[in-house]
Coordinates of C-alpha atoms in Angstrom, one line a residue:
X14 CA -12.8 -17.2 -21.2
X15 CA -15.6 -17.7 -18.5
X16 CA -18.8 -15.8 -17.8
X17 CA -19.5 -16.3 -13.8
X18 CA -22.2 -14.8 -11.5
X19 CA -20.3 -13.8 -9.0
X20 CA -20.8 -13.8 -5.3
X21 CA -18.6 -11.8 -3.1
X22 CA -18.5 -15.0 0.1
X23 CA -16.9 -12.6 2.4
X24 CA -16.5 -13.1 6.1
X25 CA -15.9 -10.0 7.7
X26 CA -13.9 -7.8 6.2
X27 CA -12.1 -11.0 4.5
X28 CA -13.8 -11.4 0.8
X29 CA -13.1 -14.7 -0.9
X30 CA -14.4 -13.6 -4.6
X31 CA -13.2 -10.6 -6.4
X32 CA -15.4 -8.9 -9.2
X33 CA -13.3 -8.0 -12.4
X34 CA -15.6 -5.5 -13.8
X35 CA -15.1 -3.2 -10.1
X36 CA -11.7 -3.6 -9.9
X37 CA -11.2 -2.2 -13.0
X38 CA -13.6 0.3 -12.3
X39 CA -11.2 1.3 -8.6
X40 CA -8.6 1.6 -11.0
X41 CA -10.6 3.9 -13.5
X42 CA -11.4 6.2 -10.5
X43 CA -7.5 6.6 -9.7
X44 CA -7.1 7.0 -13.2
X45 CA -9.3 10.1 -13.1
X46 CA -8.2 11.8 -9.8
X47 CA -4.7 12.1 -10.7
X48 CA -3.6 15.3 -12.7
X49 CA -3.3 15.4 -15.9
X50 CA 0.2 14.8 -17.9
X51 CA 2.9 17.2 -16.8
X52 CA 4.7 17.3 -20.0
X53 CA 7.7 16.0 -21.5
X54 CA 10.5 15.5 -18.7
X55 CA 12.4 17.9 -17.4
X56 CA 15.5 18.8 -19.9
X57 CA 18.2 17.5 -17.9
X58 CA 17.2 13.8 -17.6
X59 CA 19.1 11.6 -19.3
X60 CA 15.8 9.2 -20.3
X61 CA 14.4 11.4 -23.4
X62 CA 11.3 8.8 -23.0
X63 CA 10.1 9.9 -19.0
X64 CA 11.7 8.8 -15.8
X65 CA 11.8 5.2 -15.1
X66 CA 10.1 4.2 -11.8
X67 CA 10.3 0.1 -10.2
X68 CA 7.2 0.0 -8.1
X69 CA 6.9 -2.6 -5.7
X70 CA 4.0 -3.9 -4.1
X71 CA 1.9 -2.2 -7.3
X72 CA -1.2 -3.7 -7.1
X73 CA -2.9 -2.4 -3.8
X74 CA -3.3 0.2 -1.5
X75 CA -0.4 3.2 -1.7
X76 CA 1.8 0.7 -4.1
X77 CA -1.2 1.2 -7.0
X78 CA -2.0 5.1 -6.4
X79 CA 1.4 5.4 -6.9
X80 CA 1.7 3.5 -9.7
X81 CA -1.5 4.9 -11.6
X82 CA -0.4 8.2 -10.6
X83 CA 3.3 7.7 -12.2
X84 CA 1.5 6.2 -15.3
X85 CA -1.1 8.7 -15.9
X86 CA 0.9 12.5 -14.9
X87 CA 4.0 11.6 -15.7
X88 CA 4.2 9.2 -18.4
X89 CA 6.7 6.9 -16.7
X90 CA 8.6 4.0 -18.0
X91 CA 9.4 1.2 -15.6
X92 CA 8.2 -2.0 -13.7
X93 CA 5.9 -2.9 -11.1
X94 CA 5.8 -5.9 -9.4
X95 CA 3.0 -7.9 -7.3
X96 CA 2.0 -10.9 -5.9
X97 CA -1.2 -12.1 -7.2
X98 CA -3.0 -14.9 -7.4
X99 CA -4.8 -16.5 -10.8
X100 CA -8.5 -17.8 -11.3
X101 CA -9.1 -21.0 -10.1
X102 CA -12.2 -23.1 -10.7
X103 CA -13.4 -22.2 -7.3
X104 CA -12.5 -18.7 -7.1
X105 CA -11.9 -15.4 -9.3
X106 CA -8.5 -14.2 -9.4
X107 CA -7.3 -12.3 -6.6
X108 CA -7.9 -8.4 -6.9
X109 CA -4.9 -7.0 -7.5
X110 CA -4.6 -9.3 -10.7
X111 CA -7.5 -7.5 -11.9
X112 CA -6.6 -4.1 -11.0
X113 CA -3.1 -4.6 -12.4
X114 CA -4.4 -5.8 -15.5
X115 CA -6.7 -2.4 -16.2
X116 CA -4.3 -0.1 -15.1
X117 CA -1.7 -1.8 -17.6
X118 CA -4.9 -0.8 -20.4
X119 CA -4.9 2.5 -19.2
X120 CA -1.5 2.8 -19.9
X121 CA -1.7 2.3 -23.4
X122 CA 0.0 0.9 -26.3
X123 CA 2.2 3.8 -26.4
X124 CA 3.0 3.3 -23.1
X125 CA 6.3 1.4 -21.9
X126 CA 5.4 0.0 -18.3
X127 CA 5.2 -3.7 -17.7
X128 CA 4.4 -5.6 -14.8
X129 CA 5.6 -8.9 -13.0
X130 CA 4.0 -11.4 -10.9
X131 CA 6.2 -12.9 -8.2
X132 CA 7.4 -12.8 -4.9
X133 CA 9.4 -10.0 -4.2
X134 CA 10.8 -11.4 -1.2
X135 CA 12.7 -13.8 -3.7
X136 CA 16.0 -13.9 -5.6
X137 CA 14.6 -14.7 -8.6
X138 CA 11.6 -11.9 -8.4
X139 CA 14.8 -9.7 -7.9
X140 CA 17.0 -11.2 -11.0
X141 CA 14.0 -11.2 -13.0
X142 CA 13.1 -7.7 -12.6
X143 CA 16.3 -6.3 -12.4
X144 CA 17.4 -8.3 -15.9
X145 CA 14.6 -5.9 -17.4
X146 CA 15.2 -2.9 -16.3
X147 CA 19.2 -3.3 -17.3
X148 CA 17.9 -4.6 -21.1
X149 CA 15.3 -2.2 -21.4
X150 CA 16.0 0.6 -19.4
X151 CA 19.6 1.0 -18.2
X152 CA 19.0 2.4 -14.9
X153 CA 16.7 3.6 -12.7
X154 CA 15.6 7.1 -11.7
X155 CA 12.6 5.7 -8.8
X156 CA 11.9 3.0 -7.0
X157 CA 8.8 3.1 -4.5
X158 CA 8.4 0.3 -1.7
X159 CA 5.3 -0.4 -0.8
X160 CA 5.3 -4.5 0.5
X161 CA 2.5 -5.7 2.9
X162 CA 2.5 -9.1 3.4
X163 CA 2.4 -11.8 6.5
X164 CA 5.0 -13.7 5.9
X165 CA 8.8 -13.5 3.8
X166 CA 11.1 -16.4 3.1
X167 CA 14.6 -15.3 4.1
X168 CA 16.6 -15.2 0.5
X169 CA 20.1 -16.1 1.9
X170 CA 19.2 -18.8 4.6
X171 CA 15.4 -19.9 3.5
X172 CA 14.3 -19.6 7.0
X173 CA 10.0 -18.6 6.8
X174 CA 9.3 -15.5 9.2
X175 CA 5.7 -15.0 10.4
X176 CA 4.5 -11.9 11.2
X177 CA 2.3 -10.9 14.1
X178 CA -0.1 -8.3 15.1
X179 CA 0.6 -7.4 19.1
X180 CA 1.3 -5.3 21.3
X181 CA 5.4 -4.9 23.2
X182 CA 5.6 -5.2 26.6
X183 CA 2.0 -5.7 28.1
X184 CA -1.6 -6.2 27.0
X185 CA -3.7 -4.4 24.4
X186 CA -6.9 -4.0 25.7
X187 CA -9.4 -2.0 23.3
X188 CA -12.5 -0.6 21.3
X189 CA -12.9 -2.6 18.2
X190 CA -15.7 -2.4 15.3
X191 CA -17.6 -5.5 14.6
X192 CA -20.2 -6.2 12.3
X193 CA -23.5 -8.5 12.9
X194 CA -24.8 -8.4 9.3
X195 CA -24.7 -5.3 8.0
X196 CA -25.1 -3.6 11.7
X197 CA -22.0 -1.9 13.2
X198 CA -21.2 -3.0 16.6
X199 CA -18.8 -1.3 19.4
X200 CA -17.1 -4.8 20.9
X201 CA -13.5 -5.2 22.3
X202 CA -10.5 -7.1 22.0
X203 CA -7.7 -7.9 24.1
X204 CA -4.4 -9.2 23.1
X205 CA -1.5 -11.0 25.1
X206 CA 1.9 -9.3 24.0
X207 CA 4.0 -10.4 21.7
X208 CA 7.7 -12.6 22.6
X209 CA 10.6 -11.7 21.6
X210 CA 10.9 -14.2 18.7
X211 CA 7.3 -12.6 17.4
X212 CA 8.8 -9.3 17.4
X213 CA 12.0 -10.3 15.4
X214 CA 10.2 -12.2 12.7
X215 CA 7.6 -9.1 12.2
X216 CA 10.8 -7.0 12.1
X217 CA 12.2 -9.7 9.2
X218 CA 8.8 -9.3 7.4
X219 CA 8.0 -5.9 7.3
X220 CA 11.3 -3.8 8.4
X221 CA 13.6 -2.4 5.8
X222 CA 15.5 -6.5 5.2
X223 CA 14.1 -6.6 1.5
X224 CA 14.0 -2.6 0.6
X225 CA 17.7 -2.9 1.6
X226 CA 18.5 -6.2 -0.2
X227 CA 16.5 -4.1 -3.6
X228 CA 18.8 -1.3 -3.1
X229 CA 21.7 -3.3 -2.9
X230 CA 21.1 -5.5 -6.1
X231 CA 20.2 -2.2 -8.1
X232 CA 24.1 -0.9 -7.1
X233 CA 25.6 -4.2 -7.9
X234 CA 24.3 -4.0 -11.3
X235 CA 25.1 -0.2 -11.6
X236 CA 21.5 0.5 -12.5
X237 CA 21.2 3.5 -9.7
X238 CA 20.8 6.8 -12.5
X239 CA 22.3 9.8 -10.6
X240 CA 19.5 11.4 -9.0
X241 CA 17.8 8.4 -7.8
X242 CA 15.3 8.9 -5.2
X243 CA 14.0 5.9 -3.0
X244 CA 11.2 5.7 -0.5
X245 CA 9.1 3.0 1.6
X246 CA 6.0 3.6 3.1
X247 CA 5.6 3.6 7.0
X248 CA 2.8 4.9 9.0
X249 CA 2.5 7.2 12.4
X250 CA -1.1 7.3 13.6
X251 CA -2.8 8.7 16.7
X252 CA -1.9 7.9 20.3
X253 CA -5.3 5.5 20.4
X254 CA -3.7 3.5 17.5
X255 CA -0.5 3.1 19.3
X256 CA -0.5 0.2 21.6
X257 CA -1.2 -1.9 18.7
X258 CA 1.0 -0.2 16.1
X259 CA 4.0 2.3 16.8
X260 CA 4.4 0.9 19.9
X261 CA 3.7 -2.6 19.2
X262 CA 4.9 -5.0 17.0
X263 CA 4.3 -3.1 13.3
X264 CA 6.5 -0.4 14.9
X265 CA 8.9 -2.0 15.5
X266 CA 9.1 -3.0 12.4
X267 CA 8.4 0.5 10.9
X268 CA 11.0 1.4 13.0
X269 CA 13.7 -0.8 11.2
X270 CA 12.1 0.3 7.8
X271 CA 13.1 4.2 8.9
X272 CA 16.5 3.4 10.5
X273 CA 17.4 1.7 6.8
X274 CA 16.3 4.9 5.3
X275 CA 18.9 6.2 6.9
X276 CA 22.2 3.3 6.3
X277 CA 20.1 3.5 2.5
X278 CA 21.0 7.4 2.2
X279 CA 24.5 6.9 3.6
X280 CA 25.2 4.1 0.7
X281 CA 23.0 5.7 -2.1
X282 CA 24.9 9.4 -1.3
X283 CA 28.4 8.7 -3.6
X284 CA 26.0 7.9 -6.3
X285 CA 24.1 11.0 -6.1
X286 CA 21.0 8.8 -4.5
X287 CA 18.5 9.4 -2.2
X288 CA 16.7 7.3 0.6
X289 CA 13.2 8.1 3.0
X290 CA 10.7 6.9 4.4
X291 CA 7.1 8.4 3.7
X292 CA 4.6 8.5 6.5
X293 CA 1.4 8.4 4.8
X294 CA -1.9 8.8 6.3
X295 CA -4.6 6.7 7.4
X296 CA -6.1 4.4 4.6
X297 CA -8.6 1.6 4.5
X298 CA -6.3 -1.5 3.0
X299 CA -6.3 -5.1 2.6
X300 CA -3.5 -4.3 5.4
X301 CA -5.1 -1.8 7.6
X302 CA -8.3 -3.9 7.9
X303 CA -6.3 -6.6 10.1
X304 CA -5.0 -4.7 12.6
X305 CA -7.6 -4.5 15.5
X306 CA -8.9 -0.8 16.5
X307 CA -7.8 0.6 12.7
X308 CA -11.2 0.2 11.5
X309 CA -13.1 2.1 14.4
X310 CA -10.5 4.6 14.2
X311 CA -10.5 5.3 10.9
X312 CA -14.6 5.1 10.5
X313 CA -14.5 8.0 13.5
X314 CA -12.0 10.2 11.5
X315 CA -13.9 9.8 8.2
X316 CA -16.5 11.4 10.1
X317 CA -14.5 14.0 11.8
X318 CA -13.1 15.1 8.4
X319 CA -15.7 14.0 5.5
X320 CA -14.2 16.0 2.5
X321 CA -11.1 16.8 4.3
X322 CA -10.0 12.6 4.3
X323 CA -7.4 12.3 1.7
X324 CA -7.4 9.5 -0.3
X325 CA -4.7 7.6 -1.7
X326 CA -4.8 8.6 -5.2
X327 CA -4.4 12.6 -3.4
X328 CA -1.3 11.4 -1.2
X329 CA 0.7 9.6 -4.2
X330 CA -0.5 13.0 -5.9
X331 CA 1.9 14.9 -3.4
X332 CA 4.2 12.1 -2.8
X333 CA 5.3 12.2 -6.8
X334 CA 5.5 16.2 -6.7
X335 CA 8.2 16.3 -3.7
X336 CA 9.9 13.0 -5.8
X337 CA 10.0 14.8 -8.8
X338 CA 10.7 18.2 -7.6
X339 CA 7.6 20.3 -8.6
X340 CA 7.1 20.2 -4.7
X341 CA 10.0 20.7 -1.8
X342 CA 10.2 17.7 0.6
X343 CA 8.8 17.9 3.6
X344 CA 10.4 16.3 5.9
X345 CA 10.3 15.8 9.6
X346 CA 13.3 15.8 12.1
X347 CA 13.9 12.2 11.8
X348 CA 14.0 13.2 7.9
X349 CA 11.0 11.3 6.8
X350 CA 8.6 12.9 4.1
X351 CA 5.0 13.6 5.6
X352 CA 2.1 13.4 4.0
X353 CA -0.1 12.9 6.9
X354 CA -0.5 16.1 8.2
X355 CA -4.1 16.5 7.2
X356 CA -4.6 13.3 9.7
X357 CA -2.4 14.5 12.9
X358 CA -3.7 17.8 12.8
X359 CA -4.4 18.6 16.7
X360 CA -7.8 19.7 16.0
X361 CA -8.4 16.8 14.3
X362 CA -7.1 14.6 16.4
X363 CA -9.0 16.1 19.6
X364 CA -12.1 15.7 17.8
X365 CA -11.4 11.6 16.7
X366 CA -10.3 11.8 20.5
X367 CA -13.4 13.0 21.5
X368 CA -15.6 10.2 19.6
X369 CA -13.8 7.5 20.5
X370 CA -14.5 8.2 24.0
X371 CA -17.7 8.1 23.5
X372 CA -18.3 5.2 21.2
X373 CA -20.7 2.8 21.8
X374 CA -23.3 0.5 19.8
X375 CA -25.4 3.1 20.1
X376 CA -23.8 5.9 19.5
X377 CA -22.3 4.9 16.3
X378 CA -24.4 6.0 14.0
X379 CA -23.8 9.6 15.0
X380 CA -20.2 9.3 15.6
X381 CA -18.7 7.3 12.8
X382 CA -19.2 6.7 8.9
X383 CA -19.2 2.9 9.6
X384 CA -21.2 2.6 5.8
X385 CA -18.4 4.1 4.4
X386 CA -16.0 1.8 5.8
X387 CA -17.9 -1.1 4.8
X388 CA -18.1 0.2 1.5
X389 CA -14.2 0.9 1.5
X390 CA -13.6 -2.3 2.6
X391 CA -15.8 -4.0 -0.3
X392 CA -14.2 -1.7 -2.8
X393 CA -11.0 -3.2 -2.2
X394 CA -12.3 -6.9 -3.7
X395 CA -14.4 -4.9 -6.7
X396 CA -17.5 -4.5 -4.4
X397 CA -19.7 -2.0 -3.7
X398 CA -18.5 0.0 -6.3
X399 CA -21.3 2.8 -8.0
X400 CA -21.7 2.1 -11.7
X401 CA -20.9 -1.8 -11.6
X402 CA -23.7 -4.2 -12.3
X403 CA -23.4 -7.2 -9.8
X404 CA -26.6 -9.1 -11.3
X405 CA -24.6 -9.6 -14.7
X406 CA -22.2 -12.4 -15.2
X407 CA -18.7 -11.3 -15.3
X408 CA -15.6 -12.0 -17.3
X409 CA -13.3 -14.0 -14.6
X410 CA -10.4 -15.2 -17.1
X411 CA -8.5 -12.0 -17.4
X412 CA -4.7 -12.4 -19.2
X413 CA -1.9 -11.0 -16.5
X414 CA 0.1 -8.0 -18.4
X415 CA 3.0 -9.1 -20.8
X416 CA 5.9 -7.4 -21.2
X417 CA 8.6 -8.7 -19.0

């Protein structure tokens, strides 16, 4: 065990330490916003016990609302699997440990959830996890992709692929938000387009390669329960946004992601399976805070919609009723399920239209919640988070989950 005052030593919007105590406090909060247990599961399912959900990517962002949500209103069984890194004598462990450990607490000891640490690009994460799930389990009603990382090793020929943040075809040229201290600044950024070769190992990253190679393993080994329902999470945006995502090297690779949906639904079909993509809406992630322009954009929409901004913990609220059917689908034309509508909303979207515009140095404090966003941003390391005392020392050595 170690007691440690901790210090967060971030630079920028990158924080080296994480604090254990506001993790688990993040977690708490989810914990709390999602509804309370539906009830025994539905008549008809063959698991007596609750569905059985393989969450992957289970520590962060959408991957841990959905997770906490499946845990807390539904009582699910299952697996969820995450990358994480442990305490070293120079740094904490790496947030998600922490998180993954409290919300495995939450869960209980009646509870029948485990998690693993390890690369899910791999073969071994996927024999490993799949080994459980067949010994414990049998098969699988859910399994909810949710992978952001910068690099994947290719499973079948070992090759590394590096992902990229730029634009296709020309120049991004743009409003970015900077911080000198703790004072917001309106500065901007310019990027040289991607090449070919940048583009095709950001497809190989973050398209639908490993989702596929998941579904594929879970046929082999006949663990696909009739009914199964699959989804991976992808992301529209505004028009402002677009240079440097959908139309830019992340959309491409989102692109790939929805286009597997579809060869997903074609295989999973016989077996009485299902396959979308979900668009989700804006979100302040470990993710989202590297792409250039996401931060100013979403500090101007917080402050177009205050209480209207969903968070997370709301959108993996409705993304579980449409999977479990207390909700219909609702699905696009290009048959991916939308939960971003509160976002794209032309009103809305004028409006963020209209700040951005108008953004400068100056006029940021009465255009966007940039102490919110820096706030957001801390919360995802365990800073900044109400109720947690940052002047005590804090227990760093936290055990990782057992159970697989």
């Amino acid at each position: 065990m170690a007691l440690r005052e901790i210090k967060p030593g971030n630079r920028g919007f990158l924080y080296l330490n994480s604090h254990p105590a506001g993790c688990a406090a993040v977690v708490d909060e989810l914990w709390e916003r999602a509804p309370a247990p539906v009830g025994p599961a539905p008549a008809d399912r063959a698991t007596a016990d609750g569905p059985v959900a393989l969450i992957i990517g289970s520590s962060a962002g959408y991957g841990l609302a959905a997770t906490v949500a499946a845990l807390r209103t539904y009582g699910m069984r299952g697996l969820g699997i995450a990358f994480e890194a442990p305490e070293t004598e120079r740094r904490t462990a790496s947030a998600g440990w922490y998180r993954t450990a409290r919300a495995a607490e939450l869960s209980g000891p009646e509870g029948d959830f485990a998690f693993l640490n390890a690369d899910a690009f791999s073969a071994a994460a996927k024999e490993e996890a799949l080994d459980h799930l067949a010994d414990r389990y049998g098969k699988v009603d859910y399994l909810v992709y949710s992978v952001a990382a910068p690099r994947r090793t290719d499973p079948g020929t070992g090759e590394v692929h590096h992902s990229v943040i730029k634009p296709l075809g020309s120049a991004y040229r743009a409003k970015t938000l900077q911080f000198d201290g703790d004072t917001p600044l309106v500065g901007s950024l310019e990027l040289a387009p991607a090449t070919d070769a940048e583009r095709d190992a950001t497809v190989q990253v973050m398209g639908g390669a490993d989702w596929k190679l998941w579904i594929d393993a879970l046929i082999d080994r006949g663990l696909v329960r009739d009914g199964f329902h699959t989804v991976s999470l992808t992301y529209v945006g505004s028009d402002l946004t677009a240079p440097i995502y959908r139309a830019g090297t992340i959309g491409a690779a989102k692109q790939h992601l929805e286009d597997t949906a579809r060869r997903l639904q074609r295989d999973l079909a016989p077996l009485g399976g299902r396959a979308h993509t979900v668009v989700a809406g804006a979100a302040v992630t470990q993710a989202s805070t590297a792409i250039p322009s996401i931060a100013l954009y979403t500090s101007l929409l917080h402050a177009v919609l205050g209480d209207g901004f969903q968070s997370t913990a709301q959108q993996a609220t409705a993304l579980w009723e449409q999977l479990t059917g207390a909700a219909p689908l609702q699905l696009d034309e290009q048959q991916r399920i939308r939960l971003d509508g509160w976002e794209m909303d032309d009103k809305v979207q004028a409006a963020v239209h209209e700040h951005w515009a108008a953004a400068a140095t100056d006029t940021l404090p009465e255009l966007a919640d940039t102490a919110w966003f820096r706030a957001q941003v801390g919360r995802l390391y365990g800073w900044d988070v109400p109720g947690t005392d940052y002047t005590a020392q804090a227990e760093t050595t936290v055990p990782w989950p057992t159970g697989t």
